[in-house]
Amino acid sequence: MSRQITYAQAISEATVLAMKKDPNVLVMGLGVDDVKGIFGTTLEARKKFGLNRVIGTPASENAMTGVAIGAALNGKRPIFVHARNDFMFLALDQIINNAAKWKYVYGNDSVVPIVVRGIIGKGWGQGPTHSQSIQSVMTHFPGIYVAMPSTPYIAKGILMKSLESKVPVIIFEHRRLYDFKQYVPEKRYTVDFGKAKIFKRGKDVTVVATSILVHQALKAAKIVSDFGISVEVVDPVTISPLDEKTIIASVKKTGRLICADTSWLRCGVASEISAVVAEKAFSFLKAPIKRIALPECPCPVSRQLEEFFYKDYQDIVCACFEIVGKKRPNNLFKEKEEDLFLGPY
Amino acid sequence: MNQTTRKKLFLSMLKIRRVEEQVVSVYGQKQMRTPTHLSIGQEAVASGVCANLTKKDQVFASHRCHAAFLARGGSVDQFFLELCGRKNGVNQGRGGSAHLSDASKGFFSSPILGGMVPVATGAALSFKLNKTKNVAVVFSGDAGLEEGVFAESVNFALLKKLPIVFICENNLYSTNTHIRYRQPNSPIFKRVTELLKPKQINGNDVEKVYVDAKKAVDSCRRGKGPVFLECLTYRFREHVGPLYDYNIGYRTKKEVFDWEKRCPLSLYKRKILKLKIMSKKSVELTDKKIMNEAENSYAKALKGSWPTEKDLMTGVY
Ligand SMILES: Cc1ncc(C[n+]2csc(CCOP(=O)(O)OP(=O)(O)O)c2C)c(N)n1
């Protein structure tokens, strides 16, 4: 009964199901039609539906996004894929000045429901321009939704949901989650926008974590539970819209908030969630909020520098001890864990 | 062409080939954790172009930048230190294979396609404003030109008659996709405006590259405005990484082998021997020496010091 599939397979499955159900669903982007098919996520679609519906594009991100918008305006449902979300920067004009404004400016009857998938790279020397997590940039603008699926189940459900909605949706997939396996139903189902998922209940600290950091938070929660700290792990699932209700209810219960995000602090998702809680649940806080995010420098390539750069469960463990005012035992962890990703990308 | 230049061209290609082969032979050790785009097979372009440049000219490249880095005289030691992520790498371990840069050599690269084209155009603007005779050169793959910034930069370069040479290394592929799926069936050089004095040349013939690049660079120095060269060439190895990839199905073994018969290095080696520019013996010795140097540089790189936690934040605004 338990059909385990990977995050990558879950994305592929959602794509194929949607394409089967709706002949207007297309896949577009650089390399979607090549032999590797975006880490395998578009291969099945290409095999089943051919090159008229899985359309490889030249390296012209902005123009091709405009093309996707024009097609969407006429009833198509393009999924536009970027093998690294960093390449989405080249398409910001079309995404933000056109897609995000369309319905608001041109009227309710006119929508451009594109889905943009961007993959976050991490480690193995992905470096300054191939490893960023640009969710806060996209979240800033009204008119588009932003999702950060943390599991295969969510990845499939949120893509299915996006392909049935009228909103332009940006989905940030984490490359390091691609091989993560889990039971995922074979049939069609959806995961809602704006509905956070509580991965673990707890009463002392709320950790709101995005994407891959949900798993780091769960690992941290397990470690600190041996020291009597009970952590609640909340995954917002979509950053925009943000499920403030669930987050605030959790903080009201625990009185403490740690926010962990895959990107930088400044104007980032961790900051936004902190601001919401500070504004709406301030009197429930027993300690200052803690944010865990990347150091304020670009991502270096060097393996050694990467170790200093990235945050993981150890940072969350430390924050948990600090926020409850307990002394962290020495030798809790020996060293940073060796990065087991065998690479290359 | 004089014998000194011929020898210089040959040695430049030989060095690039052997240094990259060293990368190939040790990449599996996973000490170089940086996605690596090799130029094996395309050495003639960087060698032929860079041999025309002075120290004060500037060169910009994309992800596939090893050849141009080395042709520009970049240090092999610092190259390996960089690929191994060490502190004394040419980018202090921050850039890796795809951002190889050395300001002291007027060389910069970035793996965002098209990203360096306007920057090179800006360098050319400053050369012109400063009334220097310097030239900017930008290397781009065939897919790099699909980015909008290329057309925009060309427009501006023509408008201002900037001293810039746009080099397109057309190796037919963008990652695993043949050019016929990405661009109309007309040569790139014809699609760029007549004003650019565009030309398509055999990018595996290093002398042809040298001669045409020389004309281009000289014309830039004389204030005649930008030039565009499409150099037809071929990448032997996979898009990123050290292996052959004819087994994965986007190109055939025959195609790769046919191109290997047109290997710029072996073709030129034959000529160098025939013209007696170097003796067989001396070619062999030099080759051996380069291979040893590359091996030593890698060994030294493995002993290079790692950056410390303090190094993470130094130099950030
Ligand atoms: C803006 C942007 N889009 C996509 C990519 C992904 N990418 C990296 S290399 C490459 C192929 C480039 O082909 P080409 O310019 O012909 O150079 P070649 O690799 O053949 O030397 C692609 C698509 C990128 N680096 N930047």
XYZ file of C-alpha atoms and ligand atoms in Angstrom:
688
model
C 0.000 0.000 0.000
C 2.660 2.481 0.814
C 3.729 3.775 -2.564
C 6.889 5.723 -1.901
C 7.875 8.235 -4.551
C 10.428 11.022 -4.638
C 9.786 14.740 -4.631
C 10.919 14.819 -8.282
C 8.524 12.020 -9.193
C 5.720 13.760 -7.342
C 6.239 16.879 -9.461
C 6.350 14.803 -12.616
C 3.198 12.975 -11.614
C 1.272 16.170 -10.930
C 2.376 17.547 -14.290
C 1.257 14.460 -16.169
C -2.066 14.233 -14.343
C -2.812 17.875 -15.024
C -1.861 17.550 -18.680
C -4.097 14.535 -19.029
C -7.029 16.293 -17.448
C -6.590 19.630 -19.176
C -5.256 19.741 -22.753
C -4.363 23.386 -22.243
C -1.622 22.610 -19.734
C 1.834 23.136 -21.282
C 5.356 22.858 -19.982
C 7.820 25.507 -21.115
C 11.380 26.482 -20.331
C 14.980 25.956 -21.154
C 15.803 22.242 -21.173
C 12.304 20.952 -20.350
C 12.452 18.895 -23.561
C 16.030 17.687 -23.327
C 17.331 14.260 -22.381
C 17.610 15.103 -18.710
C 14.263 16.881 -18.481
C 14.875 19.154 -15.470
C 16.180 16.469 -13.116
C 13.618 14.079 -14.519
C 10.554 16.158 -13.690
C 9.491 16.782 -17.306
C 10.602 13.536 -18.989
C 7.361 11.673 -18.468
C 5.290 14.603 -19.724
C 7.408 14.830 -22.841
C 7.107 11.112 -23.441
C 3.335 11.160 -23.037
C 2.390 14.445 -24.676
C 5.207 15.268 -27.102
C 6.971 18.435 -28.082
C 3.861 20.464 -28.826
C 3.049 20.501 -25.151
C 6.506 20.263 -23.640
C 8.145 23.206 -25.296
C 11.847 23.808 -24.934
C 12.708 27.497 -25.168
C 15.816 29.439 -26.119
C 17.736 31.085 -23.299
C 15.446 34.091 -23.359
C 13.792 34.022 -19.962
C 12.059 37.372 -20.054
C 10.682 37.064 -23.579
C 9.646 33.454 -23.057
C 7.819 34.353 -19.842
C 5.975 37.028 -21.796
C 5.135 34.376 -24.360
C 3.785 32.151 -21.579
C 1.671 35.034 -20.294
C 0.256 35.705 -23.751
C -0.608 32.044 -24.140
C -2.206 31.988 -20.685
C -4.296 34.981 -21.659
C -5.713 32.800 -24.393
C -6.594 29.845 -22.271
C -3.319 27.960 -22.091
C -1.879 26.925 -18.768
C 1.878 27.061 -19.076
C 4.159 25.707 -16.386
C 7.346 27.659 -16.907
C 10.410 25.957 -15.450
C 13.755 27.421 -14.407
C 16.457 24.861 -13.601
C 17.693 27.415 -11.087
C 15.394 29.970 -9.576
C 18.200 32.498 -10.052
C 17.373 32.600 -13.776
C 13.952 33.952 -12.828
C 15.652 37.295 -12.191
C 15.875 37.708 -15.956
C 12.104 37.292 -16.167
C 11.171 39.610 -13.303
C 9.840 42.269 -15.643
C 7.286 39.945 -17.210
C 6.367 38.202 -13.963
C 5.965 41.343 -11.906
C 5.014 44.064 -14.357
C 2.660 41.868 -16.351
C 1.565 38.625 -14.700
C 1.162 40.020 -11.180
C -0.798 43.055 -12.411
C -2.976 41.486 -15.038
C -6.201 40.714 -13.259
C -6.097 43.842 -11.133
C -5.413 46.213 -13.991
C -7.158 44.593 -16.962
C -10.249 43.307 -15.254
C -11.688 40.249 -13.683
C -12.429 38.436 -16.905
C -8.858 38.549 -17.943
C -6.438 36.298 -16.122
C -3.009 34.861 -16.826
C -2.722 31.710 -14.744
C 0.912 30.800 -15.307
C 2.802 28.552 -12.944
C 6.506 29.258 -12.603
C 8.689 26.559 -11.105
C 12.116 27.608 -9.870
C 14.638 25.241 -8.347
C 16.804 26.294 -5.436
C 20.324 24.881 -5.614
C 22.357 24.283 -2.498
C 25.897 23.185 -1.893
C 28.346 21.394 -4.143
C 29.745 24.719 -5.211
C 26.553 26.108 -6.685
C 27.949 29.459 -5.680
C 26.756 33.037 -5.751
C 24.526 32.967 -8.823
C 23.141 29.419 -8.820
C 22.024 28.832 -5.235
C 19.894 31.752 -4.176
C 16.403 31.444 -2.729
C 14.459 34.314 -4.143
C 11.086 33.784 -2.467
C 11.053 37.084 -0.594
C 11.505 39.007 -3.837
C 8.413 37.359 -5.287
C 6.434 37.527 -2.046
C 6.810 41.264 -1.907
C 4.467 41.793 -4.834
C 0.705 41.437 -4.622
C -0.899 39.558 -7.476
C 1.122 36.357 -7.399
C 1.194 33.423 -5.000
C 4.404 31.904 -3.724
C 4.753 28.307 -2.557
C 7.682 26.433 -1.039
C 6.775 22.753 -0.891
C 8.784 20.832 1.701
C 7.663 17.269 0.906
C 6.680 15.150 -2.108
C 3.062 15.156 -0.897
C 2.930 18.944 -0.783
C 4.894 19.309 -4.026
C 2.347 17.274 -5.949
C -0.703 18.791 -4.286
C 0.390 22.393 -4.636
C 1.263 21.972 -8.323
C -2.135 20.368 -8.990
C -3.803 23.182 -7.099
C -1.863 25.835 -9.013
C -2.854 24.328 -12.346
C -6.496 24.601 -11.428
C -6.431 28.116 -9.997
C -6.571 31.469 -11.740
C -3.626 33.021 -9.956
C -0.070 33.173 -11.257
C 1.852 30.942 -8.856
C 5.573 30.743 -8.268
C 6.724 27.433 -6.812
C 10.164 27.201 -5.252
C 11.394 23.628 -5.240
C 14.506 22.687 -3.329
C 16.989 20.595 -5.286
C 18.116 18.860 -2.116
C 14.594 17.582 -1.574
C 14.396 15.972 -4.998
C 15.391 12.504 -3.800
C 13.326 12.661 -0.617
C 10.796 9.815 -0.645
C 7.404 9.563 0.930
C 4.015 7.977 0.459
C 2.078 10.033 -2.069
C -1.403 9.112 -3.299
C -1.472 8.155 -6.952
C -4.640 10.034 -7.733
C -5.277 13.707 -8.124
C -5.520 15.782 -4.938
C -4.732 19.353 -4.024
C -2.962 21.181 -1.236
C -4.453 24.551 -0.405
C -2.850 27.961 -0.701
C -2.578 29.881 2.539
C -2.885 26.889 4.790
C 0.076 26.077 6.982
C 0.901 22.527 7.956
C 1.822 21.631 11.506
C 4.404 18.860 11.227
C 4.825 18.373 14.935
C 2.884 19.615 17.919
C 4.712 21.172 20.856
C 4.176 23.589 23.704
C 7.371 25.552 24.426
C 8.639 26.941 21.114
C 7.120 27.498 17.688
C 9.567 26.989 14.838
C 8.237 28.266 11.529
C 10.495 26.865 8.829
C 10.411 26.993 5.041
C 11.197 24.330 2.455
C 14.132 22.083 3.337
C 14.469 23.704 6.750
C 11.240 22.025 7.868
C 13.233 18.795 8.017
C 16.060 20.470 9.874
C 13.531 21.861 12.347
C 12.078 18.400 12.909
C 15.536 17.025 13.528
C 16.257 19.834 15.978
C 12.922 19.289 17.711
C 13.816 15.686 18.327
C 17.185 16.580 19.831
C 15.884 19.249 22.203
C 12.959 17.125 23.306
C 15.501 15.015 25.208
C 16.199 18.132 27.232
C 12.594 18.847 27.975
C 12.001 21.436 25.280
C 8.836 20.784 23.338
C 8.877 22.292 19.853
C 6.005 22.863 17.453
C 7.123 22.797 13.810
C 5.035 24.831 11.387
C 5.503 24.851 7.622
C 3.698 27.810 6.033
C 3.574 25.885 2.689
C 2.743 29.094 0.855
C 4.509 32.296 1.786
C 1.959 34.265 -0.136
C -0.785 34.008 0.943
C 0.538 33.459 4.437
C -1.491 31.499 6.958
C -1.159 34.043 9.748
C -3.897 32.377 11.735
C -2.132 29.084 12.269
C 1.182 30.755 13.020
C -0.331 33.184 15.506
C -2.365 30.460 17.225
C 0.800 28.428 17.636
C 2.765 31.339 19.064
C -0.068 32.195 21.425
C 0.231 28.670 22.734
C 4.021 28.425 23.004
C 4.906 32.069 23.622
C 8.100 31.751 21.608
C 8.936 32.046 17.917
C 11.913 30.973 15.879
C 11.719 31.598 12.122
C 14.034 29.729 9.822
C 14.240 30.568 6.136
C 16.466 29.411 3.275
C 17.382 32.946 2.259
C 18.759 36.123 3.781
C 17.369 38.079 6.713
C 16.873 41.536 5.299
C 13.267 41.962 4.211
C 13.088 38.192 4.092
C 10.405 35.666 4.858
C 11.676 35.152 8.415
C 11.429 38.896 8.935
C 7.936 39.070 7.523
C 6.644 36.280 9.739
C 8.341 37.856 12.755
C 6.678 41.158 11.954
C 3.261 39.560 11.717
C 3.700 37.878 15.094
C 5.152 41.005 16.706
C 2.188 42.987 15.473
C -0.559 40.530 16.297
C 0.652 38.404 19.200
C 3.196 40.594 20.925
C 1.708 40.271 24.377
C 1.941 36.483 24.203
C 5.688 36.474 23.579
C 7.793 35.311 26.512
C 11.083 35.983 24.769
C 12.368 37.985 21.817
C 11.752 36.375 18.437
C 14.711 34.658 16.801
C 15.349 34.564 13.080
C 17.572 32.022 11.393
C 18.682 32.880 7.888
C 21.809 33.146 5.778
C 24.729 35.386 6.734
C 24.633 38.667 4.863
C 27.109 37.771 2.149
C 26.703 36.160 -1.253
C 26.999 32.372 -1.297
C 30.615 31.280 -1.777
C 31.641 28.240 -3.804
C 34.328 26.832 -1.503
C 33.152 23.741 0.339
C 34.665 25.093 3.558
C 32.953 28.460 3.227
C 29.668 26.719 2.386
C 29.843 25.007 5.744
C 30.033 28.351 7.508
C 27.391 29.780 5.246
C 24.439 27.423 5.437
C 22.145 27.008 8.430
C 20.931 23.658 9.642
C 19.377 21.839 12.574
C 22.290 22.762 14.830
C 21.495 26.438 14.497
C 17.878 25.670 15.303
C 18.870 23.584 18.334
C 21.005 26.445 19.666
C 18.190 28.916 19.120
C 15.768 26.641 20.991
C 18.003 26.499 24.056
C 18.551 30.239 23.987
C 14.920 31.149 23.563
C 13.790 29.070 26.540
C 16.760 30.313 28.562
C 18.325 26.925 29.121
C 22.024 26.296 28.957
C 22.952 24.151 26.017
C 24.982 21.115 27.069
C 28.501 21.071 25.671
C 29.357 18.455 23.084
C 25.785 18.219 21.919
C 27.089 17.866 18.423
C 30.671 17.264 17.502
C 31.002 19.075 14.226
C 28.937 20.251 11.329
C 27.710 17.159 9.595
C 29.541 16.174 6.447
C 27.463 17.115 3.436
C 26.526 13.767 1.930
C 25.271 15.085 -1.402
C 27.404 13.343 -3.974
C 26.832 15.836 -6.731
C 27.522 17.217 -9.124
C 24.396 18.988 -10.190
C 52.091 34.702 -39.784
C 55.473 34.602 -38.050
C 56.868 31.573 -36.280
C 56.789 33.159 -32.814
C 53.073 33.776 -33.088
C 52.485 30.258 -34.332
C 54.383 28.825 -31.422
C 52.503 31.054 -29.013
C 49.159 29.875 -30.386
C 50.180 26.248 -30.183
C 51.457 26.521 -26.629
C 48.348 28.352 -25.501
C 46.102 25.580 -26.819
C 48.349 22.888 -25.442
C 48.280 24.440 -21.997
C 44.497 24.736 -21.954
C 44.060 21.142 -23.125
C 46.438 19.670 -20.578
C 45.198 21.724 -17.650
C 41.616 20.728 -18.396
C 42.643 17.108 -18.825
C 44.106 17.309 -15.347
C 40.676 18.471 -14.148
C 39.126 15.505 -15.940
C 41.493 13.012 -14.377
C 40.966 14.189 -10.787
C 37.379 15.431 -10.860
C 36.152 12.079 -9.567
C 38.071 12.647 -6.341
C 35.391 15.230 -5.525
C 37.908 17.733 -4.273
C 36.656 20.193 -6.849
C 33.118 20.673 -5.745
C 32.184 23.160 -8.361
C 30.174 22.436 -11.482
C 32.784 22.557 -14.203
C 32.237 23.373 -17.887
C 35.238 22.244 -19.878
C 36.462 23.860 -23.087
C 38.211 20.755 -24.416
C 37.821 20.939 -28.181
C 37.264 24.686 -28.236
C 40.781 25.857 -27.352
C 41.434 27.576 -30.681
C 38.910 30.329 -30.091
C 40.221 31.681 -26.801
C 43.834 31.163 -27.903
C 43.398 32.839 -31.268
C 41.531 35.800 -29.852
C 43.516 36.471 -26.689
C 46.847 36.357 -28.537
C 45.852 39.729 -30.024
C 45.235 41.483 -26.765
C 47.285 43.700 -24.505
C 47.309 43.727 -20.726
C 44.989 46.700 -20.641
C 42.306 45.163 -22.791
C 39.528 43.426 -20.921
C 37.991 40.044 -21.525
C 34.636 38.781 -20.316
C 33.427 35.199 -20.476
C 30.537 33.007 -19.431
C 30.349 29.694 -17.574
C 32.681 27.954 -20.034
C 35.550 30.222 -19.110
C 38.602 28.059 -18.381
C 40.087 28.433 -21.861
C 39.827 32.198 -21.911
C 41.126 32.430 -18.344
C 44.232 30.452 -19.250
C 44.647 32.137 -22.644
C 44.620 35.418 -20.785
C 47.571 34.206 -18.764
C 45.678 33.236 -15.632
C 47.727 31.323 -13.068
C 47.373 27.556 -13.184
C 48.137 27.291 -9.474
C 45.418 29.770 -8.608
C 43.088 28.047 -11.019
C 43.378 24.736 -9.177
C 43.222 26.405 -5.771
C 39.991 28.044 -6.855
C 38.461 24.838 -8.140
C 39.407 23.176 -4.859
C 37.716 25.970 -2.910
C 40.835 27.240 -1.190
C 41.560 30.635 0.250
C 44.286 31.533 -2.249
C 42.233 30.590 -5.262
C 41.966 33.261 -7.898
C 38.536 34.238 -6.520
C 39.436 33.359 -2.895
C 37.328 30.235 -3.223
C 34.175 32.271 -3.657
C 33.631 31.907 -7.374
C 34.707 28.418 -8.428
C 34.873 27.167 -11.985
C 32.130 29.283 -13.477
C 33.103 32.687 -12.057
C 36.867 32.500 -12.710
C 38.108 36.047 -12.691
C 41.343 37.908 -12.270
C 41.037 41.674 -12.266
C 44.809 42.059 -12.570
C 44.564 40.259 -15.904
C 41.471 42.156 -16.998
C 39.431 38.981 -16.965
C 35.928 38.361 -15.603
C 33.333 35.671 -16.024
C 29.846 34.810 -14.870
C 27.573 31.841 -15.562
C 24.397 33.855 -15.970
C 23.882 33.669 -19.712
C 24.285 37.016 -21.405
C 25.192 38.598 -18.071
C 28.631 39.771 -19.080
C 27.680 41.079 -22.534
C 26.441 44.478 -21.321
C 29.260 44.668 -18.792
C 31.807 44.208 -21.567
C 29.935 46.877 -23.524
C 30.312 49.169 -20.528
C 34.033 48.478 -20.368
C 34.227 49.445 -24.032
C 32.309 52.627 -23.268
C 34.833 53.625 -20.630
C 37.728 52.836 -22.995
C 36.192 55.171 -25.510
C 35.378 57.917 -23.013
C 38.924 57.715 -21.674
C 40.258 57.957 -25.223
C 42.349 54.824 -24.806
C 43.059 52.322 -27.540
C 41.889 49.426 -25.395
C 39.439 46.878 -26.569
C 36.811 44.826 -24.752
C 36.194 41.252 -25.805
C 33.240 39.177 -24.723
C 32.929 35.437 -25.248
C 29.477 33.952 -25.367
C 28.053 30.599 -26.339
C 25.424 30.323 -29.046
C 22.696 30.208 -26.400
C 24.085 33.230 -24.593
C 23.052 35.290 -27.619
C 19.435 34.271 -27.123
C 19.232 36.590 -24.147
C 17.713 39.994 -24.763
C 20.693 41.840 -23.327
C 22.707 40.779 -26.340
C 20.515 42.695 -28.782
C 20.336 45.619 -26.408
C 24.104 45.729 -25.951
C 24.746 45.490 -29.680
C 22.394 48.374 -30.295
C 24.242 50.542 -27.807
C 27.689 49.460 -28.971
C 26.785 50.406 -32.539
C 25.210 53.663 -31.476
C 28.341 54.712 -29.639
C 30.816 52.938 -31.942
C 32.370 51.146 -29.040
C 35.615 49.173 -29.229
C 34.191 45.762 -28.512
C 34.560 42.394 -30.161
C 31.660 40.048 -29.606
C 32.807 36.469 -29.957
C 30.245 33.721 -30.282
C 31.667 30.278 -29.637
C 29.076 28.327 -31.515
C 29.502 24.718 -30.381
C 25.985 23.774 -31.564
C 24.612 22.940 -28.134
C 22.984 24.649 -25.191
C 23.314 22.102 -22.402
C 21.768 19.092 -24.197
C 19.741 20.904 -26.855
C 20.915 21.318 -30.447
C 20.795 24.790 -31.954
C 18.170 23.713 -34.525
C 15.597 23.534 -31.752
C 16.432 26.991 -30.443
C 17.187 29.232 -33.373
C 16.002 29.655 -36.952
C 17.963 27.927 -39.641
C 20.180 30.820 -40.629
C 23.707 31.352 -39.429
C 23.979 33.515 -36.349
C 26.465 35.865 -37.971
C 23.903 36.747 -40.666
C 21.268 37.533 -38.132
C 23.406 40.118 -36.397
C 23.175 43.387 -38.240
C 25.393 44.115 -41.229
C 26.794 47.064 -39.367
C 28.574 44.752 -36.978
C 30.805 43.472 -39.771
C 29.818 39.981 -38.795
C 31.793 36.998 -39.886
C 31.567 33.275 -39.489
C 34.857 31.423 -39.202
C 36.193 27.976 -38.464
C 36.720 28.146 -34.721
C 38.876 25.041 -34.759
C 41.482 26.694 -36.960
C 43.517 28.713 -34.520
C 45.289 30.717 -37.211
C 42.022 31.686 -38.816
C 40.742 32.798 -35.437
C 43.926 34.704 -34.784
C 43.885 36.507 -38.116
C 40.225 37.451 -37.990
C 40.390 38.406 -34.338
C 43.393 40.554 -35.183
C 41.463 42.392 -37.851
C 38.587 42.838 -35.454
C 40.711 44.061 -32.584
C 42.737 46.386 -34.804
C 39.619 47.879 -36.273
C 38.296 48.466 -32.748
C 41.528 50.137 -31.760
C 41.172 52.409 -34.771
C 37.785 53.528 -33.496
C 35.739 51.752 -36.139
C 33.204 50.336 -33.707
C 32.134 46.890 -32.641
C 32.819 43.636 -34.460
C 31.096 40.271 -34.283
C 32.741 36.902 -34.935
C 30.935 33.595 -34.953
C 33.486 30.826 -34.418
C 32.206 27.344 -35.268
C 33.572 24.846 -32.811
C 32.569 21.865 -30.719
C 32.657 20.719 -27.122
C 33.964 17.163 -26.768
C 32.894 16.497 -23.186
C 29.511 16.731 -21.474
C 27.963 20.176 -20.906
C 29.037 20.294 -17.282
C 31.475 17.789 -15.845
C 34.417 15.725 -17.069
C 32.798 12.847 -18.931
C 31.786 11.986 -22.470
C 28.017 11.946 -22.827
C 27.183 10.537 -26.258
C 25.402 7.728 -24.451
C 22.615 9.913 -23.049
C 20.969 10.475 -26.372
C 21.106 14.079 -27.503
C 24.098 13.643 -29.813
C 25.752 10.664 -31.418
C 29.107 9.079 -30.840
C 29.812 9.531 -34.530
C 29.232 13.275 -34.313
C 31.626 13.571 -31.377
C 34.281 11.443 -33.076
C 33.958 13.347 -36.350
C 34.600 16.541 -34.512
C 37.488 15.014 -32.626
C 39.071 14.368 -36.022
C 38.931 18.139 -36.439
C 40.521 18.681 -33.025
C 42.090 22.142 -33.096
C 45.090 20.992 -31.109
C 46.056 17.913 -33.146
C 45.515 19.745 -36.434
C 47.775 22.535 -35.330
C 50.366 20.232 -33.853
C 50.736 18.655 -37.290
C 51.303 22.074 -38.821
C 53.801 23.108 -36.139
C 55.832 19.980 -36.845
C 55.557 20.305 -40.596
C 56.708 23.909 -40.556
C 59.472 22.896 -38.168
C 58.464 25.542 -35.670
C 59.143 23.031 -32.971
C 60.762 19.632 -33.244
C 58.879 16.500 -32.357
C 61.155 16.098 -29.383
C 60.610 19.611 -28.139
C 56.836 19.310 -28.508
C 56.924 16.139 -26.473
C 59.080 17.703 -23.777
C 56.928 20.788 -23.561
C 53.802 18.717 -23.429
C 55.204 16.595 -20.624
C 56.251 19.718 -18.778
C 52.773 21.223 -19.006
C 51.173 18.006 -17.819
C 53.541 17.836 -14.863
C 52.846 21.433 -13.996
C 49.113 20.846 -14.074
C 49.469 17.792 -11.884
C 51.669 19.696 -9.446
C 49.294 22.633 -9.332
C 46.469 20.307 -8.397
C 48.605 18.615 -5.721
C 49.548 22.027 -4.353
C 45.913 23.081 -4.426
C 44.985 20.154 -2.204
C 47.469 21.410 0.360
C 46.203 24.988 0.071
C 44.633 26.437 3.178
C 40.898 26.523 3.540
C 39.188 29.852 4.070
C 38.231 30.442 7.709
C 34.902 31.487 9.112
C 36.180 35.064 9.205
C 36.784 34.941 5.463
C 33.087 34.333 4.885
C 32.161 37.930 5.617
C 35.265 39.893 4.605
C 34.700 42.360 1.825
C 30.916 42.469 2.103
C 29.395 45.939 1.913
C 20.142 33.199 -17.604
C 20.516 31.780 -17.631
N 19.633 30.871 -18.092
C 19.977 29.555 -18.097
C 21.192 29.125 -17.656
C 21.528 27.626 -17.624
N 22.606 27.300 -18.542
C 23.874 27.258 -18.140
S 24.948 26.925 -19.396
C 23.689 26.790 -20.497
C 23.977 26.459 -21.943
C 24.632 27.584 -22.611
O 24.882 27.275 -23.938
P 25.859 28.209 -24.778
O 25.629 29.648 -24.471
O 25.749 27.802 -26.198
O 27.293 27.859 -24.206
P 28.016 26.441 -24.124
O 27.601 25.804 -22.841
O 27.614 25.653 -25.310
O 29.469 26.774 -24.088
C 22.472 27.014 -19.885
C 21.198 26.953 -20.569
C 22.072 30.122 -17.181
N 23.291 29.810 -16.710
N 21.720 31.421 -17.186
